[in-house]
PDB file of C-alpha atoms in Angstrom:
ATOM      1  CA  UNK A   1      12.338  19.721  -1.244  1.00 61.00           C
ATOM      2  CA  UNK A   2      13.722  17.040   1.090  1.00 70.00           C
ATOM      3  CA  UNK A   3      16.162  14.014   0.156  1.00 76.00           C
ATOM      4  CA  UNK A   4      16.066  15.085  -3.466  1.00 86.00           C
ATOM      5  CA  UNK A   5      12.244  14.975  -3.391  1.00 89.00           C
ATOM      6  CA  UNK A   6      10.343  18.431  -4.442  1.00 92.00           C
ATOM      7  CA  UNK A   7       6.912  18.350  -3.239  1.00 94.00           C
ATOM      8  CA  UNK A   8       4.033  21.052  -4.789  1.00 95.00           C
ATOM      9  CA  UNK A   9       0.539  20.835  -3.221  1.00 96.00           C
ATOM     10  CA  UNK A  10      -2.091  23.191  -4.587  1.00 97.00           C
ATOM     11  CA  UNK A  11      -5.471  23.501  -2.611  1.00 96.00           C
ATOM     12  CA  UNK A  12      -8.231  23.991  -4.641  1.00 95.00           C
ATOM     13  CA  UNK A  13     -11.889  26.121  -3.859  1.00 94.00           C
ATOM     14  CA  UNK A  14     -13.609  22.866  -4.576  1.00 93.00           C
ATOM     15  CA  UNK A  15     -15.724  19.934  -2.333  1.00 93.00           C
ATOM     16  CA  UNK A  16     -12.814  16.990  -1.632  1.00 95.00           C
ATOM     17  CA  UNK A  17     -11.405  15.589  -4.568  1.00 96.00           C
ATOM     18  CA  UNK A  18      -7.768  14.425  -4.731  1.00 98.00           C
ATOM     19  CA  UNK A  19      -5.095  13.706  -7.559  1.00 98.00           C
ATOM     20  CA  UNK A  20      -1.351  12.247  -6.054  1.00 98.00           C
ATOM     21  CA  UNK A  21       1.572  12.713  -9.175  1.00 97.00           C
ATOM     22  CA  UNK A  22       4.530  10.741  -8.080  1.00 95.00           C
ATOM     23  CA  UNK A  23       7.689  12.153 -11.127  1.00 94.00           C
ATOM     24  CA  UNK A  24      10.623   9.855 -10.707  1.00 91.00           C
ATOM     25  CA  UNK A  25      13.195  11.520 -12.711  1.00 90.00           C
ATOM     26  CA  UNK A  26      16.576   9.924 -13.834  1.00 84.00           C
ATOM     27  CA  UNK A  27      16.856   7.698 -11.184  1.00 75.00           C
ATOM     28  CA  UNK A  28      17.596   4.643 -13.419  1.00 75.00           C
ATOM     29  CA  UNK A  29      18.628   6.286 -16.229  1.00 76.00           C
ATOM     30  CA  UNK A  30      17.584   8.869 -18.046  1.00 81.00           C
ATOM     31  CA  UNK A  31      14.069   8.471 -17.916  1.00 83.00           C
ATOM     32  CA  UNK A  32      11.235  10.318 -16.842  1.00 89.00           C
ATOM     33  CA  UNK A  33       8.340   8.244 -15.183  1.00 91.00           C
ATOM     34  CA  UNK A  34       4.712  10.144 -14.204  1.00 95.00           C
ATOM     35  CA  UNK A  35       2.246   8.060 -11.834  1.00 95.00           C
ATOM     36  CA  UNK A  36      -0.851   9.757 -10.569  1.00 97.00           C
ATOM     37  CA  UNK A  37      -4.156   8.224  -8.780  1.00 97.00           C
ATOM     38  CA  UNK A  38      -7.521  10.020  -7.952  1.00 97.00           C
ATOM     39  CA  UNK A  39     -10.257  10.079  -6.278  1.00 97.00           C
ATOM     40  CA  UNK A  40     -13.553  11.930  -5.879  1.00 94.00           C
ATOM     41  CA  UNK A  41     -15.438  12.486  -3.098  1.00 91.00           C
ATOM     42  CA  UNK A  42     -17.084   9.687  -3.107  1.00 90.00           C
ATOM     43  CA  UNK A  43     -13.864   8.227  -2.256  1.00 87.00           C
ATOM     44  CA  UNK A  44     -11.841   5.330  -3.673  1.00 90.00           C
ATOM     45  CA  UNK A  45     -13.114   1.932  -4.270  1.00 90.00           C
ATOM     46  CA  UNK A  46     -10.220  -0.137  -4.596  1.00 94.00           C
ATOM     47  CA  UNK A  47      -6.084   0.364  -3.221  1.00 95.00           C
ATOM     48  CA  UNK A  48      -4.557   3.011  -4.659  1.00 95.00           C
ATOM     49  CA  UNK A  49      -2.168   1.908  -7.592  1.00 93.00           C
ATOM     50  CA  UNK A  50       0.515   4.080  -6.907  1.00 93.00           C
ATOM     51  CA  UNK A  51       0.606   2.396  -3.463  1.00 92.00           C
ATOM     52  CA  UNK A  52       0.778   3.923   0.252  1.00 93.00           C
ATOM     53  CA  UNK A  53       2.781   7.506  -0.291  1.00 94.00           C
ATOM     54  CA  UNK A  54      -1.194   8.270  -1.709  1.00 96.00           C
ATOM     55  CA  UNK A  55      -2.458   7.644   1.681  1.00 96.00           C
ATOM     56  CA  UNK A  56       0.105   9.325   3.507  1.00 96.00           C
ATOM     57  CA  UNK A  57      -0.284  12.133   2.041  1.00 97.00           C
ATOM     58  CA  UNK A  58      -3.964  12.404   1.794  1.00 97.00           C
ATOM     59  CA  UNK A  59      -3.998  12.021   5.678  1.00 97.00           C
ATOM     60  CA  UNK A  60      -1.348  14.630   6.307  1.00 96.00           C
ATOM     61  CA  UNK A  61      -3.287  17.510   4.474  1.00 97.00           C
ATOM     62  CA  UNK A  62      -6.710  16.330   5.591  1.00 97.00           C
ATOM     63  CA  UNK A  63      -5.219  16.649   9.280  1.00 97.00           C
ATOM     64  CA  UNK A  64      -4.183  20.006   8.478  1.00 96.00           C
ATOM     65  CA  UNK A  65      -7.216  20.959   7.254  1.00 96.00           C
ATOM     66  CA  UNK A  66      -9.508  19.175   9.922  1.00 96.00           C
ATOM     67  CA  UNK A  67      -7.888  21.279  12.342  1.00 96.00           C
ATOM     68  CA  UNK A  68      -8.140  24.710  10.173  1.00 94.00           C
ATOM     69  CA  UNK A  69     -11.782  23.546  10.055  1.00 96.00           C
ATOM     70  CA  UNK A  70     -11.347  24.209   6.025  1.00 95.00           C
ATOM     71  CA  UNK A  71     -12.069  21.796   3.254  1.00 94.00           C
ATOM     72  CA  UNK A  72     -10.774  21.800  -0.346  1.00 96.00           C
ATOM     73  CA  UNK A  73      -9.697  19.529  -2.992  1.00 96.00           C
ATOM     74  CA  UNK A  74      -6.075  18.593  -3.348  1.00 97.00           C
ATOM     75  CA  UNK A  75      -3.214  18.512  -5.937  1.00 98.00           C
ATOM     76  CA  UNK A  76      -0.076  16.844  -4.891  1.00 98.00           C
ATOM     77  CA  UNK A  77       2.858  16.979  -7.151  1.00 97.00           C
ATOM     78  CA  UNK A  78       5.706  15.237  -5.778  1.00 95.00           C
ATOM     79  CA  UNK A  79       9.500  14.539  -8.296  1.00 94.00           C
ATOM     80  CA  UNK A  80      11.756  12.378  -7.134  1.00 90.00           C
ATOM     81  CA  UNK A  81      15.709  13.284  -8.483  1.00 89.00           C
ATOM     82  CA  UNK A  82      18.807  11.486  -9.078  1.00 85.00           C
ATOM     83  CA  UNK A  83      20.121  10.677  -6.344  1.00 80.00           C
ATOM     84  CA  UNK A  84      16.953   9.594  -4.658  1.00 79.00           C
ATOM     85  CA  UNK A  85      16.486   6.776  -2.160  1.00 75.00           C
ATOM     86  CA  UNK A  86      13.084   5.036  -1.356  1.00 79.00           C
ATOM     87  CA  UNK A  87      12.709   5.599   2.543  1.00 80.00           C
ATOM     88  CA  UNK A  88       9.342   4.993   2.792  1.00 82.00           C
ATOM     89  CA  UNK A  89       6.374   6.775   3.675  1.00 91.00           C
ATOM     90  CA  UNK A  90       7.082   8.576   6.513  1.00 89.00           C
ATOM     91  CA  UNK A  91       9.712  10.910   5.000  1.00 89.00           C
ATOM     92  CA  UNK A  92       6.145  12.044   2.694  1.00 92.00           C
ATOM     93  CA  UNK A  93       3.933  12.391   5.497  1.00 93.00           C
ATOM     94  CA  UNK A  94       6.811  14.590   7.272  1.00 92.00           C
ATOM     95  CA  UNK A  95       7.441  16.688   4.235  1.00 90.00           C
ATOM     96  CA  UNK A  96       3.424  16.964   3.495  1.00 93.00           C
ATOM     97  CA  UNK A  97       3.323  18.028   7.411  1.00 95.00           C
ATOM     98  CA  UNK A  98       6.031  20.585   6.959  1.00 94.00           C
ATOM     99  CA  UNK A  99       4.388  22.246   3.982  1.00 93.00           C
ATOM    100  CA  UNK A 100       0.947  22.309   5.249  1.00 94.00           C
ATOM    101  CA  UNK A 101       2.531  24.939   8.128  1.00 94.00           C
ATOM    102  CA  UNK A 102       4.331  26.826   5.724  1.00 92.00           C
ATOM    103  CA  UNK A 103       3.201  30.379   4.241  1.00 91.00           C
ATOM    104  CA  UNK A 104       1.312  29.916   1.184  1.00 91.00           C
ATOM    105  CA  UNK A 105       0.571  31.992  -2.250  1.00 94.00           C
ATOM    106  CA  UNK A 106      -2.853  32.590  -3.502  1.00 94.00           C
ATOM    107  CA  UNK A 107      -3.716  32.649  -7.454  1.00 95.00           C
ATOM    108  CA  UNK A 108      -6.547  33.427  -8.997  1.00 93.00           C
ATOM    109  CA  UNK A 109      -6.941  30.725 -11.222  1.00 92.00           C
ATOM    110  CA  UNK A 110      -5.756  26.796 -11.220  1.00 94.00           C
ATOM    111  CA  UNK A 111      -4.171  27.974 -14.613  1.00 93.00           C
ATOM    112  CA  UNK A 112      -1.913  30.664 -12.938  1.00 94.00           C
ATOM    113  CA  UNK A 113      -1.539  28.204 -10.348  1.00 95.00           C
ATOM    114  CA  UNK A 114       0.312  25.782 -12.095  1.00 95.00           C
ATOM    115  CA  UNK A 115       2.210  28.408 -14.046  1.00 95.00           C
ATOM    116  CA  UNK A 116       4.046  29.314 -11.151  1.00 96.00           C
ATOM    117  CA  UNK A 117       3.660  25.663 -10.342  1.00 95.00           C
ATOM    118  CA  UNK A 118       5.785  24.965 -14.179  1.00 94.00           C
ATOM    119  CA  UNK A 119       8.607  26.960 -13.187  1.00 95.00           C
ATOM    120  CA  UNK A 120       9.476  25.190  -9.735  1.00 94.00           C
ATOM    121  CA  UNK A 121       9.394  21.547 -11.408  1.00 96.00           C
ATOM    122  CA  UNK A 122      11.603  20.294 -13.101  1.00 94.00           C
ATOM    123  CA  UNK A 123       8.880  17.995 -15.794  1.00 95.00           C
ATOM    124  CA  UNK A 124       6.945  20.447 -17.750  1.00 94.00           C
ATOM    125  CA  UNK A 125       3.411  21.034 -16.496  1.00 94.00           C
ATOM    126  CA  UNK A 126       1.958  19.839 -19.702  1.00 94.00           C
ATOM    127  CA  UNK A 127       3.203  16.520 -19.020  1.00 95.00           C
ATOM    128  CA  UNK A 128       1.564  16.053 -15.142  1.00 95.00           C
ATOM    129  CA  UNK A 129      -2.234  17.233 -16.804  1.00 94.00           C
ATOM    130  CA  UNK A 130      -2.147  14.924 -19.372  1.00 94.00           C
ATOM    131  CA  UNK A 131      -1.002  12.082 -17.182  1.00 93.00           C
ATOM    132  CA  UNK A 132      -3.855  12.749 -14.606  1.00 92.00           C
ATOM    133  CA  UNK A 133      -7.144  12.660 -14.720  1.00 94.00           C
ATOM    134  CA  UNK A 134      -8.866  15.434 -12.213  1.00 94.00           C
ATOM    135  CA  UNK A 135      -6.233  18.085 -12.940  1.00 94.00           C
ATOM    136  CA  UNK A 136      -7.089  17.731 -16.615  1.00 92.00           C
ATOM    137  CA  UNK A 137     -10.709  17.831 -16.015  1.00 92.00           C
ATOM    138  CA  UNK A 138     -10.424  21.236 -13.884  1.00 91.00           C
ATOM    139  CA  UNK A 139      -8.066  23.112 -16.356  1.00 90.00           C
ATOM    140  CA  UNK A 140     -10.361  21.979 -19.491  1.00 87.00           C
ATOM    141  CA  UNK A 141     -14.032  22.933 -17.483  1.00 81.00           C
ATOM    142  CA  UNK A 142     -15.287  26.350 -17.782  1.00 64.00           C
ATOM    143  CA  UNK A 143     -15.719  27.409 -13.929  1.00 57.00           C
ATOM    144  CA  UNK A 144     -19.347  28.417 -13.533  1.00 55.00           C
ATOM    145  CA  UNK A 145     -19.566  32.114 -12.208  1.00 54.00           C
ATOM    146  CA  UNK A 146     -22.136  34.044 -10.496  1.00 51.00           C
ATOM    147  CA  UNK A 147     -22.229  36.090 -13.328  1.00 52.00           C
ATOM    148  CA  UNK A 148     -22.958  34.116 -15.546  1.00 48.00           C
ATOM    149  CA  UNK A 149     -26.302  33.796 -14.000  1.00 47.00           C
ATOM    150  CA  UNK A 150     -27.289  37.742 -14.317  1.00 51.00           C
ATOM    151  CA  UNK A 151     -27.074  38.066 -17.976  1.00 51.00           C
TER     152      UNK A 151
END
């Protein structure tokens, strides 16, 4: 994490699609606050509604991969703590930048995924799949195997 930020990005084994959680987490008060905004890859139609820390990111990882010559859909989970201080969109883009170069683990599922995911946040994961929309679509669709077609 960076400027009590903690950023998770999970790859997934999929054509483009993209889901952005932005957790803002007693900076107020006490409260807990989830955005998120997708798209598919058809891309997005109108400005995303959680604003331009969407697009930052988006353009960090797709750089990545561009020059990996890779292409996967993208979960980024992003909390913001107390203590936090809006500094725009560059310190995302810089932190998105710095993860991309980092080592990486590998799971076998996007369920074990965001177990290990679960015990590096500080929300519960629970709370991030029902407040999106494409991570609660891929944990609650059956993933079609090749087996499936030899029975």
């Amino acid at each position: 994490g960076s400027l009590n930020n903690y950023y998770v990005i999970i790859l997934t084994p999929t054509e483009w699609q993209y889901e952005w959680y932005e957790a803002f987490i007693k900076i107020i008060g006490k409260e807990e606050i989830i955005f998120s905004d997708y798209e598919t890859n058809g891309g997005k139609k109108e400005y995303s509604r959680v604003g331009g820390c969407y697009y930052t990111a988006k353009m960090a990882v797709l750089d990545s991969l561009f020059k990996e010559k890779k292409q996967a859909g993208l979960l980024v989970l992003r909390e913001a703590y107390e203590g936090y201080v809006p500094l725009g969109v560059f310190n995302v883009r810089e932190n998105m930048k710095e993860a991309m170069k980092k080592s990486y683990k590998e799971f076998e599922t996007l369920k074990d995924a965001m177990l290990y995911c679960g015990s590096k946040l500080k929300i519960p994961v629970k709370k991030y799949v029902k407040q999106g929309t494409l991570l609660n679509e891929m944990l609650h669709t059956k993933q079609t195997t090749l087996d499936q077609y030899f029975k």
